[in-house]
């Protein structure tokens, strides 16, 4: 249980860091450049991790890096960037809280991890909290921003499960760096075609990109993928509920966004969902010794 708690705390670094990204993007990064924003976030982070662990992909990891890079980084970053520019911080972050339930269903279908009752109950509480917060928002919702946020959630849920299935025989730092580089490289030609020249960055924007690159990307994704290897996907997904909790609290404390009583109840439900999803010693042990379909898949590639 001590190991479970330790890895849960390590994994929690990711959603807490991601919860701050919406505010930083909205306040300091240039608007109307979601593709370049994703490139500036993914490529430097990937190069940083590659410098730490100097290892290049081999075999099928060349195309896997590109696919996972688009799902988890490139396409995801662009959609999150767009959502952060068009939605309030509280709304953009709480939409992502529906990810745990989607992630559980995908993990059940792809790697045979059937969610337990506690995980399902935790996901239900989290989704209930999201509904409370979205339905009581005092700000009009932008349709394109809401669609971008939902699409980002679905892409990341699929990408995270595929990463768990494929990455059992690859070091975390190496696999994470490859995905970041793959996602960033795929986006460069799209950014040039759709957005023209790169945006001009002032001092605050450069500092913001530095924070997003190092903390919200390199550190956060390394912690997240490390947790995915050692904890059930359902548990990791529920830890993602810390994303909306962080984002909403930050938006309230710094951006001056107001929360109603019902929205506070939504936050409480999200925290309750996280607690319900904590791994038990028996579940973690069975996860560690059971040979998942992921490993059989890797050996047969």
PDB file of C-alpha atoms in Angstrom:
ATOM      1  CA  UNK A   1       0.000   0.000   0.000  1.00  0.00           C
ATOM      2  CA  UNK A   2       2.921   2.346   0.631  1.00  0.00           C
ATOM      3  CA  UNK A   3       4.098   1.770  -2.936  1.00  0.00           C
ATOM      4  CA  UNK A   4       0.563   2.324  -4.227  1.00  0.00           C
ATOM      5  CA  UNK A   5       0.326   5.602  -2.327  1.00  0.00           C
ATOM      6  CA  UNK A   6       3.736   6.710  -3.535  1.00  0.00           C
ATOM      7  CA  UNK A   7       2.907   6.062  -7.172  1.00  0.00           C
ATOM      8  CA  UNK A   8      -0.494   7.687  -6.765  1.00  0.00           C
ATOM      9  CA  UNK A   9       1.217  10.818  -5.461  1.00  0.00           C
ATOM     10  CA  UNK A  10       3.714  10.742  -8.327  1.00  0.00           C
ATOM     11  CA  UNK A  11       0.911  10.334 -10.857  1.00  0.00           C
ATOM     12  CA  UNK A  12      -1.048  13.178  -9.253  1.00  0.00           C
ATOM     13  CA  UNK A  13       1.694  15.598 -10.315  1.00  0.00           C
ATOM     14  CA  UNK A  14       0.365  15.384 -13.872  1.00  0.00           C
ATOM     15  CA  UNK A  15      -3.292  16.433 -13.434  1.00  0.00           C
ATOM     16  CA  UNK A  16      -2.337  19.163 -10.950  1.00  0.00           C
ATOM     17  CA  UNK A  17       0.161  20.582 -13.465  1.00  0.00           C
ATOM     18  CA  UNK A  18      -2.331  20.240 -16.318  1.00  0.00           C
ATOM     19  CA  UNK A  19      -4.943  22.060 -14.268  1.00  0.00           C
ATOM     20  CA  UNK A  20      -2.708  25.137 -14.232  1.00  0.00           C
ATOM     21  CA  UNK A  21      -2.135  25.029 -17.993  1.00  0.00           C
ATOM     22  CA  UNK A  22      -5.565  26.437 -18.875  1.00  0.00           C
ATOM     23  CA  UNK A  23      -5.000  29.588 -16.845  1.00  0.00           C
ATOM     24  CA  UNK A  24      -1.434  30.086 -18.114  1.00  0.00           C
ATOM     25  CA  UNK A  25      -2.535  29.592 -21.722  1.00  0.00           C
ATOM     26  CA  UNK A  26      -5.481  31.931 -21.409  1.00  0.00           C
ATOM     27  CA  UNK A  27      -3.592  34.719 -19.643  1.00  0.00           C
ATOM     28  CA  UNK A  28      -0.091  34.709 -21.152  1.00  0.00           C
ATOM     29  CA  UNK A  29       0.078  32.842 -24.458  1.00  0.00           C
ATOM     30  CA  UNK A  30      -0.858  34.351 -27.848  1.00  0.00           C
ATOM     31  CA  UNK A  31      -4.420  33.775 -28.952  1.00  0.00           C
ATOM     32  CA  UNK A  32      -5.436  32.248 -32.294  1.00  0.00           C
ATOM     33  CA  UNK A  33      -2.295  30.081 -32.594  1.00  0.00           C
ATOM     34  CA  UNK A  34      -3.308  26.683 -31.201  1.00  0.00           C
ATOM     35  CA  UNK A  35      -1.125  24.694 -33.609  1.00  0.00           C
ATOM     36  CA  UNK A  36       2.031  26.692 -32.953  1.00  0.00           C
ATOM     37  CA  UNK A  37       1.167  26.634 -29.263  1.00  0.00           C
ATOM     38  CA  UNK A  38       1.140  22.834 -29.400  1.00  0.00           C
ATOM     39  CA  UNK A  39       4.426  22.741 -31.349  1.00  0.00           C
ATOM     40  CA  UNK A  40       6.149  25.098 -28.902  1.00  0.00           C
ATOM     41  CA  UNK A  41       4.959  22.919 -26.045  1.00  0.00           C
ATOM     42  CA  UNK A  42       5.714  19.451 -27.418  1.00  0.00           C
ATOM     43  CA  UNK A  43       9.043  19.770 -29.247  1.00  0.00           C
ATOM     44  CA  UNK A  44      11.117  21.461 -26.503  1.00  0.00           C
ATOM     45  CA  UNK A  45       9.746  19.037 -23.902  1.00  0.00           C
ATOM     46  CA  UNK A  46      10.552  16.056 -26.130  1.00  0.00           C
ATOM     47  CA  UNK A  47      14.084  17.320 -26.781  1.00  0.00           C
ATOM     48  CA  UNK A  48      14.589  17.895 -23.059  1.00  0.00           C
ATOM     49  CA  UNK A  49      13.618  14.315 -22.196  1.00  0.00           C
ATOM     50  CA  UNK A  50      15.630  12.950 -25.127  1.00  0.00           C
ATOM     51  CA  UNK A  51      18.703  14.763 -23.783  1.00  0.00           C
ATOM     52  CA  UNK A  52      18.136  13.068 -20.422  1.00  0.00           C
ATOM     53  CA  UNK A  53      17.607   9.613 -21.965  1.00  0.00           C
ATOM     54  CA  UNK A  54      19.407   9.433 -25.298  1.00  0.00           C
ATOM     55  CA  UNK A  55      17.620   6.614 -27.044  1.00  0.00           C
ATOM     56  CA  UNK A  56      15.897   6.557 -30.433  1.00  0.00           C
ATOM     57  CA  UNK A  57      12.857   4.458 -31.418  1.00  0.00           C
ATOM     58  CA  UNK A  58      13.260   1.099 -33.118  1.00  0.00           C
ATOM     59  CA  UNK A  59      10.970  -1.225 -35.047  1.00  0.00           C
ATOM     60  CA  UNK A  60       7.266  -0.512 -34.715  1.00  0.00           C
ATOM     61  CA  UNK A  61       7.930   2.308 -32.264  1.00  0.00           C
ATOM     62  CA  UNK A  62       8.507   4.661 -35.176  1.00  0.00           C
ATOM     63  CA  UNK A  63       4.822   4.590 -36.159  1.00  0.00           C
ATOM     64  CA  UNK A  64       3.624   4.065 -32.601  1.00  0.00           C
ATOM     65  CA  UNK A  65       5.432   7.232 -31.531  1.00  0.00           C
ATOM     66  CA  UNK A  66       3.689   9.200 -34.259  1.00  0.00           C
ATOM     67  CA  UNK A  67       0.252   7.804 -33.436  1.00  0.00           C
ATOM     68  CA  UNK A  68       0.602   8.223 -29.678  1.00  0.00           C
ATOM     69  CA  UNK A  69       2.212  11.608 -30.240  1.00  0.00           C
ATOM     70  CA  UNK A  70      -0.855  12.819 -32.120  1.00  0.00           C
ATOM     71  CA  UNK A  71      -3.334  11.352 -29.624  1.00  0.00           C
ATOM     72  CA  UNK A  72      -1.556  12.270 -26.388  1.00  0.00           C
ATOM     73  CA  UNK A  73       0.409  15.351 -27.356  1.00  0.00           C
ATOM     74  CA  UNK A  74       0.142  17.020 -30.776  1.00  0.00           C
ATOM     75  CA  UNK A  75      -3.577  16.892 -31.489  1.00  0.00           C
ATOM     76  CA  UNK A  76      -4.409  16.973 -27.787  1.00  0.00           C
ATOM     77  CA  UNK A  77      -2.311  20.090 -27.126  1.00  0.00           C
ATOM     78  CA  UNK A  78      -3.814  21.947 -30.079  1.00  0.00           C
ATOM     79  CA  UNK A  79      -7.359  21.168 -28.965  1.00  0.00           C
ATOM     80  CA  UNK A  80      -6.633  22.061 -25.334  1.00  0.00           C
ATOM     81  CA  UNK A  81      -4.994  25.307 -26.460  1.00  0.00           C
ATOM     82  CA  UNK A  82      -8.071  26.165 -28.512  1.00  0.00           C
ATOM     83  CA  UNK A  83     -10.417  25.271 -25.656  1.00  0.00           C
ATOM     84  CA  UNK A  84      -8.403  27.364 -23.190  1.00  0.00           C
ATOM     85  CA  UNK A  85      -8.711  30.402 -25.448  1.00  0.00           C
ATOM     86  CA  UNK A  86     -12.476  30.052 -25.969  1.00  0.00           C
ATOM     87  CA  UNK A  87     -13.763  28.720 -22.633  1.00  0.00           C
ATOM     88  CA  UNK A  88     -13.500  29.882 -19.017  1.00  0.00           C
ATOM     89  CA  UNK A  89     -10.854  28.022 -17.034  1.00  0.00           C
ATOM     90  CA  UNK A  90     -13.474  26.311 -14.869  1.00  0.00           C
ATOM     91  CA  UNK A  91     -15.460  25.004 -17.850  1.00  0.00           C
ATOM     92  CA  UNK A  92     -12.449  23.870 -19.909  1.00  0.00           C
ATOM     93  CA  UNK A  93     -10.936  21.910 -17.038  1.00  0.00           C
ATOM     94  CA  UNK A  94     -14.130  20.253 -15.850  1.00  0.00           C
ATOM     95  CA  UNK A  95     -14.954  18.895 -19.296  1.00  0.00           C
ATOM     96  CA  UNK A  96     -11.787  16.810 -19.043  1.00  0.00           C
ATOM     97  CA  UNK A  97     -13.131  15.201 -15.856  1.00  0.00           C
ATOM     98  CA  UNK A  98     -15.334  12.940 -17.962  1.00  0.00           C
ATOM     99  CA  UNK A  99     -12.124  11.276 -19.162  1.00  0.00           C
ATOM    100  CA  UNK A 100     -11.876   8.675 -16.365  1.00  0.00           C
ATOM    101  CA  UNK A 101     -15.098   6.944 -17.369  1.00  0.00           C
ATOM    102  CA  UNK A 102     -14.126   6.952 -21.052  1.00  0.00           C
ATOM    103  CA  UNK A 103     -10.661   5.698 -20.152  1.00  0.00           C
ATOM    104  CA  UNK A 104     -12.109   2.857 -18.067  1.00  0.00           C
ATOM    105  CA  UNK A 105     -14.293   1.676 -20.939  1.00  0.00           C
ATOM    106  CA  UNK A 106     -11.420   1.809 -23.435  1.00  0.00           C
ATOM    107  CA  UNK A 107      -9.083  -0.022 -21.023  1.00  0.00           C
ATOM    108  CA  UNK A 108     -11.712  -2.712 -20.543  1.00  0.00           C
ATOM    109  CA  UNK A 109     -12.026  -3.180 -24.303  1.00  0.00           C
ATOM    110  CA  UNK A 110      -8.338  -2.990 -25.261  1.00  0.00           C
ATOM    111  CA  UNK A 111      -6.339  -4.415 -22.351  1.00  0.00           C
ATOM    112  CA  UNK A 112      -8.942  -6.351 -20.381  1.00  0.00           C
ATOM    113  CA  UNK A 113      -8.884  -4.156 -17.264  1.00  0.00           C
ATOM    114  CA  UNK A 114     -12.446  -4.427 -16.059  1.00  0.00           C
ATOM    115  CA  UNK A 115     -13.315  -1.478 -13.802  1.00  0.00           C
ATOM    116  CA  UNK A 116     -14.395  -2.347 -10.283  1.00  0.00           C
ATOM    117  CA  UNK A 117     -17.438  -1.045  -8.472  1.00  0.00           C
ATOM    118  CA  UNK A 118     -15.439   1.560  -6.616  1.00  0.00           C
ATOM    119  CA  UNK A 119     -13.917   2.837  -9.840  1.00  0.00           C
ATOM    120  CA  UNK A 120     -17.306   3.085 -11.511  1.00  0.00           C
ATOM    121  CA  UNK A 121     -18.767   4.804  -8.467  1.00  0.00           C
ATOM    122  CA  UNK A 122     -15.844   7.228  -8.427  1.00  0.00           C
ATOM    123  CA  UNK A 123     -16.314   7.970 -12.110  1.00  0.00           C
ATOM    124  CA  UNK A 124     -20.017   8.514 -11.546  1.00  0.00           C
ATOM    125  CA  UNK A 125     -19.331  10.994  -8.776  1.00  0.00           C
ATOM    126  CA  UNK A 126     -16.779  12.777 -10.947  1.00  0.00           C
ATOM    127  CA  UNK A 127     -19.128  13.049 -13.918  1.00  0.00           C
ATOM    128  CA  UNK A 128     -21.863  14.241 -11.552  1.00  0.00           C
ATOM    129  CA  UNK A 129     -19.534  16.950 -10.317  1.00  0.00           C
ATOM    130  CA  UNK A 130     -18.778  17.970 -13.894  1.00  0.00           C
ATOM    131  CA  UNK A 131     -22.480  18.249 -14.688  1.00  0.00           C
ATOM    132  CA  UNK A 132     -23.064  20.425 -11.636  1.00  0.00           C
ATOM    133  CA  UNK A 133     -20.237  22.741 -12.589  1.00  0.00           C
ATOM    134  CA  UNK A 134     -21.090  22.999 -16.279  1.00  0.00           C
ATOM    135  CA  UNK A 135     -24.824  23.418 -15.839  1.00  0.00           C
ATOM    136  CA  UNK A 136     -24.393  26.150 -13.257  1.00  0.00           C
ATOM    137  CA  UNK A 137     -21.713  28.127 -15.081  1.00  0.00           C
ATOM    138  CA  UNK A 138     -22.573  31.827 -15.248  1.00  0.00           C
ATOM    139  CA  UNK A 139     -20.593  32.292 -18.499  1.00  0.00           C
ATOM    140  CA  UNK A 140     -22.026  31.479 -21.926  1.00  0.00           C
ATOM    141  CA  UNK A 141     -20.415  28.379 -23.435  1.00  0.00           C
ATOM    142  CA  UNK A 142     -18.631  28.649 -26.771  1.00  0.00           C
ATOM    143  CA  UNK A 143     -19.643  25.701 -28.974  1.00  0.00           C
ATOM    144  CA  UNK A 144     -16.289  25.368 -30.748  1.00  0.00           C
ATOM    145  CA  UNK A 145     -14.367  25.563 -27.481  1.00  0.00           C
ATOM    146  CA  UNK A 146     -16.623  22.955 -25.876  1.00  0.00           C
ATOM    147  CA  UNK A 147     -16.249  20.630 -28.882  1.00  0.00           C
ATOM    148  CA  UNK A 148     -12.470  21.026 -28.803  1.00  0.00           C
ATOM    149  CA  UNK A 149     -12.383  20.158 -25.104  1.00  0.00           C
ATOM    150  CA  UNK A 150     -14.518  17.038 -25.570  1.00  0.00           C
ATOM    151  CA  UNK A 151     -12.412  15.892 -28.525  1.00  0.00           C
ATOM    152  CA  UNK A 152      -9.216  16.381 -26.525  1.00  0.00           C
ATOM    153  CA  UNK A 153     -10.627  14.276 -23.715  1.00  0.00           C
ATOM    154  CA  UNK A 154     -11.546  11.400 -26.038  1.00  0.00           C
ATOM    155  CA  UNK A 155      -8.211  11.427 -27.868  1.00  0.00           C
ATOM    156  CA  UNK A 156      -6.197  11.414 -24.666  1.00  0.00           C
ATOM    157  CA  UNK A 157      -8.253   8.605 -23.108  1.00  0.00           C
ATOM    158  CA  UNK A 158      -7.571   6.377 -26.122  1.00  0.00           C
ATOM    159  CA  UNK A 159      -3.930   7.424 -26.325  1.00  0.00           C
ATOM    160  CA  UNK A 160      -3.241   6.751 -22.654  1.00  0.00           C
ATOM    161  CA  UNK A 161      -4.641   3.229 -22.846  1.00  0.00           C
ATOM    162  CA  UNK A 162      -2.658   2.472 -26.005  1.00  0.00           C
ATOM    163  CA  UNK A 163       0.484   3.802 -24.308  1.00  0.00           C
ATOM    164  CA  UNK A 164      -0.139   1.475 -21.355  1.00  0.00           C
ATOM    165  CA  UNK A 165      -0.607  -1.450 -23.746  1.00  0.00           C
ATOM    166  CA  UNK A 166       2.467  -0.793 -25.872  1.00  0.00           C
ATOM    167  CA  UNK A 167       5.043   0.643 -23.468  1.00  0.00           C
ATOM    168  CA  UNK A 168       5.696  -2.211 -21.058  1.00  0.00           C
ATOM    169  CA  UNK A 169       9.122  -2.966 -22.579  1.00  0.00           C
ATOM    170  CA  UNK A 170      10.252   0.643 -23.151  1.00  0.00           C
ATOM    171  CA  UNK A 171      11.657   3.064 -20.580  1.00  0.00           C
ATOM    172  CA  UNK A 172       9.251   5.792 -19.503  1.00  0.00           C
ATOM    173  CA  UNK A 173      11.532   8.715 -20.369  1.00  0.00           C
ATOM    174  CA  UNK A 174      12.326   7.312 -23.812  1.00  0.00           C
ATOM    175  CA  UNK A 175       8.702   6.524 -24.718  1.00  0.00           C
ATOM    176  CA  UNK A 176       7.519   9.921 -23.466  1.00  0.00           C
ATOM    177  CA  UNK A 177      10.180  11.828 -25.410  1.00  0.00           C
ATOM    178  CA  UNK A 178       9.359   9.948 -28.622  1.00  0.00           C
ATOM    179  CA  UNK A 179       5.667  10.741 -28.296  1.00  0.00           C
ATOM    180  CA  UNK A 180       6.346  14.430 -27.672  1.00  0.00           C
ATOM    181  CA  UNK A 181       8.697  14.684 -30.632  1.00  0.00           C
ATOM    182  CA  UNK A 182       6.354  12.725 -32.903  1.00  0.00           C
ATOM    183  CA  UNK A 183       3.351  14.858 -31.988  1.00  0.00           C
ATOM    184  CA  UNK A 184       5.287  18.099 -32.430  1.00  0.00           C
ATOM    185  CA  UNK A 185       6.803  17.137 -35.787  1.00  0.00           C
ATOM    186  CA  UNK A 186       3.425  16.121 -37.215  1.00  0.00           C
ATOM    187  CA  UNK A 187       1.998  19.524 -36.296  1.00  0.00           C
ATOM    188  CA  UNK A 188       4.721  21.701 -37.851  1.00  0.00           C
ATOM    189  CA  UNK A 189       3.487  21.542 -41.484  1.00  0.00           C
ATOM    190  CA  UNK A 190      -0.128  21.945 -40.335  1.00  0.00           C
ATOM    191  CA  UNK A 191       0.816  25.011 -38.303  1.00  0.00           C
ATOM    192  CA  UNK A 192       2.648  26.582 -41.260  1.00  0.00           C
ATOM    193  CA  UNK A 193      -0.283  25.968 -43.618  1.00  0.00           C
ATOM    194  CA  UNK A 194      -3.076  27.001 -41.251  1.00  0.00           C
ATOM    195  CA  UNK A 195      -1.436  29.774 -39.223  1.00  0.00           C
ATOM    196  CA  UNK A 196       1.382  31.112 -41.392  1.00  0.00           C
ATOM    197  CA  UNK A 197       4.385  32.548 -39.614  1.00  0.00           C
ATOM    198  CA  UNK A 198       4.964  31.697 -35.946  1.00  0.00           C
ATOM    199  CA  UNK A 199       3.545  34.212 -33.459  1.00  0.00           C
ATOM    200  CA  UNK A 200       5.822  36.776 -31.865  1.00  0.00           C
ATOM    201  CA  UNK A 201       6.468  35.963 -28.218  1.00  0.00           C
ATOM    202  CA  UNK A 202       7.144  38.596 -25.573  1.00  0.00           C
ATOM    203  CA  UNK A 203       8.819  38.016 -22.217  1.00  0.00           C
ATOM    204  CA  UNK A 204       5.735  36.791 -20.318  1.00  0.00           C
ATOM    205  CA  UNK A 205       4.813  34.445 -23.184  1.00  0.00           C
ATOM    206  CA  UNK A 206       8.320  32.955 -23.246  1.00  0.00           C
ATOM    207  CA  UNK A 207       8.203  32.440 -19.479  1.00  0.00           C
ATOM    208  CA  UNK A 208       4.758  30.864 -19.777  1.00  0.00           C
ATOM    209  CA  UNK A 209       5.928  28.489 -22.496  1.00  0.00           C
ATOM    210  CA  UNK A 210       8.918  27.605 -20.321  1.00  0.00           C
ATOM    211  CA  UNK A 211       6.607  26.651 -17.469  1.00  0.00           C
ATOM    212  CA  UNK A 212       4.238  24.728 -19.732  1.00  0.00           C
ATOM    213  CA  UNK A 213       7.120  22.899 -21.432  1.00  0.00           C
ATOM    214  CA  UNK A 214       9.067  21.854 -18.351  1.00  0.00           C
ATOM    215  CA  UNK A 215       6.383  21.418 -15.683  1.00  0.00           C
ATOM    216  CA  UNK A 216       3.081  20.799 -17.486  1.00  0.00           C
ATOM    217  CA  UNK A 217       4.580  18.656 -20.236  1.00  0.00           C
ATOM    218  CA  UNK A 218       7.979  17.036 -19.614  1.00  0.00           C
ATOM    219  CA  UNK A 219       7.522  16.444 -15.888  1.00  0.00           C
ATOM    220  CA  UNK A 220       3.763  15.868 -15.980  1.00  0.00           C
ATOM    221  CA  UNK A 221       3.703  13.307 -18.793  1.00  0.00           C
ATOM    222  CA  UNK A 222       6.654  11.406 -17.360  1.00  0.00           C
ATOM    223  CA  UNK A 223       4.855  11.135 -14.014  1.00  0.00           C
ATOM    224  CA  UNK A 224       1.585  10.167 -15.717  1.00  0.00           C
ATOM    225  CA  UNK A 225       3.044   7.388 -17.862  1.00  0.00           C
ATOM    226  CA  UNK A 226       5.060   6.075 -14.912  1.00  0.00           C
ATOM    227  CA  UNK A 227       1.828   5.809 -12.936  1.00  0.00           C
ATOM    228  CA  UNK A 228       0.041   4.087 -15.812  1.00  0.00           C
ATOM    229  CA  UNK A 229       2.614   1.292 -15.719  1.00  0.00           C
ATOM    230  CA  UNK A 230       2.207   0.620 -12.004  1.00  0.00           C
ATOM    231  CA  UNK A 231      -1.453   1.365 -11.292  1.00  0.00           C
ATOM    232  CA  UNK A 232      -4.709   0.250 -12.915  1.00  0.00           C
ATOM    233  CA  UNK A 233      -5.868   2.532 -15.719  1.00  0.00           C
ATOM    234  CA  UNK A 234      -9.094   3.202 -13.803  1.00  0.00           C
ATOM    235  CA  UNK A 235      -7.170   4.471 -10.772  1.00  0.00           C
ATOM    236  CA  UNK A 236      -4.956   6.683 -12.901  1.00  0.00           C
ATOM    237  CA  UNK A 237      -7.963   8.017 -14.762  1.00  0.00           C
ATOM    238  CA  UNK A 238      -9.694   8.999 -11.528  1.00  0.00           C
ATOM    239  CA  UNK A 239      -6.561  10.813 -10.376  1.00  0.00           C
ATOM    240  CA  UNK A 240      -7.142  12.935 -13.449  1.00  0.00           C
ATOM    241  CA  UNK A 241     -10.060  14.497 -11.579  1.00  0.00           C
ATOM    242  CA  UNK A 242      -7.407  16.610  -9.839  1.00  0.00           C
ATOM    243  CA  UNK A 243      -7.173  18.472 -13.153  1.00  0.00           C
ATOM    244  CA  UNK A 244     -10.557  20.231 -12.836  1.00  0.00           C
ATOM    245  CA  UNK A 245     -10.109  20.680  -9.095  1.00  0.00           C
ATOM    246  CA  UNK A 246      -6.819  22.502  -9.678  1.00  0.00           C
ATOM    247  CA  UNK A 247      -8.082  24.481 -12.639  1.00  0.00           C
ATOM    248  CA  UNK A 248     -11.252  25.663 -10.970  1.00  0.00           C
ATOM    249  CA  UNK A 249      -9.530  26.611  -7.720  1.00  0.00           C
ATOM    250  CA  UNK A 250      -6.826  28.465  -9.626  1.00  0.00           C
ATOM    251  CA  UNK A 251      -9.409  30.236 -11.749  1.00  0.00           C
ATOM    252  CA  UNK A 252     -11.242  31.298  -8.607  1.00  0.00           C
ATOM    253  CA  UNK A 253      -8.151  32.435  -6.711  1.00  0.00           C
ATOM    254  CA  UNK A 254      -6.292  34.190  -9.537  1.00  0.00           C
ATOM    255  CA  UNK A 255      -8.659  34.887 -12.420  1.00  0.00           C
ATOM    256  CA  UNK A 256     -11.536  36.115 -10.281  1.00  0.00           C
ATOM    257  CA  UNK A 257     -14.025  33.502 -11.516  1.00  0.00           C
ATOM    258  CA  UNK A 258     -16.893  32.895  -9.103  1.00  0.00           C
ATOM    259  CA  UNK A 259     -18.264  29.562  -7.938  1.00  0.00           C
ATOM    260  CA  UNK A 260     -21.788  28.896  -6.813  1.00  0.00           C
ATOM    261  CA  UNK A 261     -22.735  26.533  -4.012  1.00  0.00           C
ATOM    262  CA  UNK A 262     -23.641  23.852  -6.544  1.00  0.00           C
ATOM    263  CA  UNK A 263     -20.257  24.191  -8.228  1.00  0.00           C
ATOM    264  CA  UNK A 264     -18.560  23.746  -4.852  1.00  0.00           C
ATOM    265  CA  UNK A 265     -20.600  20.577  -4.423  1.00  0.00           C
ATOM    266  CA  UNK A 266     -19.265  19.464  -7.792  1.00  0.00           C
ATOM    267  CA  UNK A 267     -15.714  19.895  -6.552  1.00  0.00           C
ATOM    268  CA  UNK A 268     -16.555  17.852  -3.475  1.00  0.00           C
ATOM    269  CA  UNK A 269     -17.947  15.059  -5.649  1.00  0.00           C
ATOM    270  CA  UNK A 270     -14.759  15.050  -7.730  1.00  0.00           C
ATOM    271  CA  UNK A 271     -12.610  14.662  -4.616  1.00  0.00           C
ATOM    272  CA  UNK A 272     -14.860  11.861  -3.384  1.00  0.00           C
ATOM    273  CA  UNK A 273     -14.423  10.098  -6.725  1.00  0.00           C
ATOM    274  CA  UNK A 274     -10.633  10.263  -6.378  1.00  0.00           C
ATOM    275  CA  UNK A 275     -10.783   8.713  -2.921  1.00  0.00           C
ATOM    276  CA  UNK A 276     -13.033   5.903  -4.139  1.00  0.00           C
ATOM    277  CA  UNK A 277     -10.594   5.069  -6.918  1.00  0.00           C
ATOM    278  CA  UNK A 278      -7.548   4.597  -4.701  1.00  0.00           C
ATOM    279  CA  UNK A 279      -6.012   1.149  -5.333  1.00  0.00           C
ATOM    280  CA  UNK A 280      -6.412  -1.576  -2.741  1.00  0.00           C
ATOM    281  CA  UNK A 281      -3.472  -3.823  -1.902  1.00  0.00           C
ATOM    282  CA  UNK A 282      -5.164  -6.869  -3.451  1.00  0.00           C
ATOM    283  CA  UNK A 283      -6.032  -5.031  -6.685  1.00  0.00           C
ATOM    284  CA  UNK A 284      -2.548  -3.620  -7.050  1.00  0.00           C
ATOM    285  CA  UNK A 285      -0.981  -7.014  -6.417  1.00  0.00           C
ATOM    286  CA  UNK A 286      -3.126  -8.721  -9.030  1.00  0.00           C
ATOM    287  CA  UNK A 287      -2.310  -5.941 -11.483  1.00  0.00           C
ATOM    288  CA  UNK A 288       1.403  -6.468 -10.896  1.00  0.00           C
ATOM    289  CA  UNK A 289       1.424 -10.257 -11.355  1.00  0.00           C
ATOM    290  CA  UNK A 290      -1.284 -10.711 -13.976  1.00  0.00           C
ATOM    291  CA  UNK A 291       0.198 -10.872 -17.486  1.00  0.00           C
ATOM    292  CA  UNK A 292      -1.965  -8.339 -19.345  1.00  0.00           C
ATOM    293  CA  UNK A 293      -2.855  -8.555 -22.978  1.00  0.00           C
ATOM    294  CA  UNK A 294      -0.420  -5.673 -23.461  1.00  0.00           C
ATOM    295  CA  UNK A 295       2.582  -7.875 -22.749  1.00  0.00           C
ATOM    296  CA  UNK A 296       1.459 -10.654 -25.024  1.00  0.00           C
ATOM    297  CA  UNK A 297       0.901  -8.046 -27.725  1.00  0.00           C
ATOM    298  CA  UNK A 298       4.400  -6.631 -27.336  1.00  0.00           C
ATOM    299  CA  UNK A 299       6.063 -10.025 -27.531  1.00  0.00           C
ATOM    300  CA  UNK A 300       4.217 -10.832 -30.710  1.00  0.00           C
ATOM    301  CA  UNK A 301       4.998  -7.651 -32.626  1.00  0.00           C
TER     302      UNK A 301
END
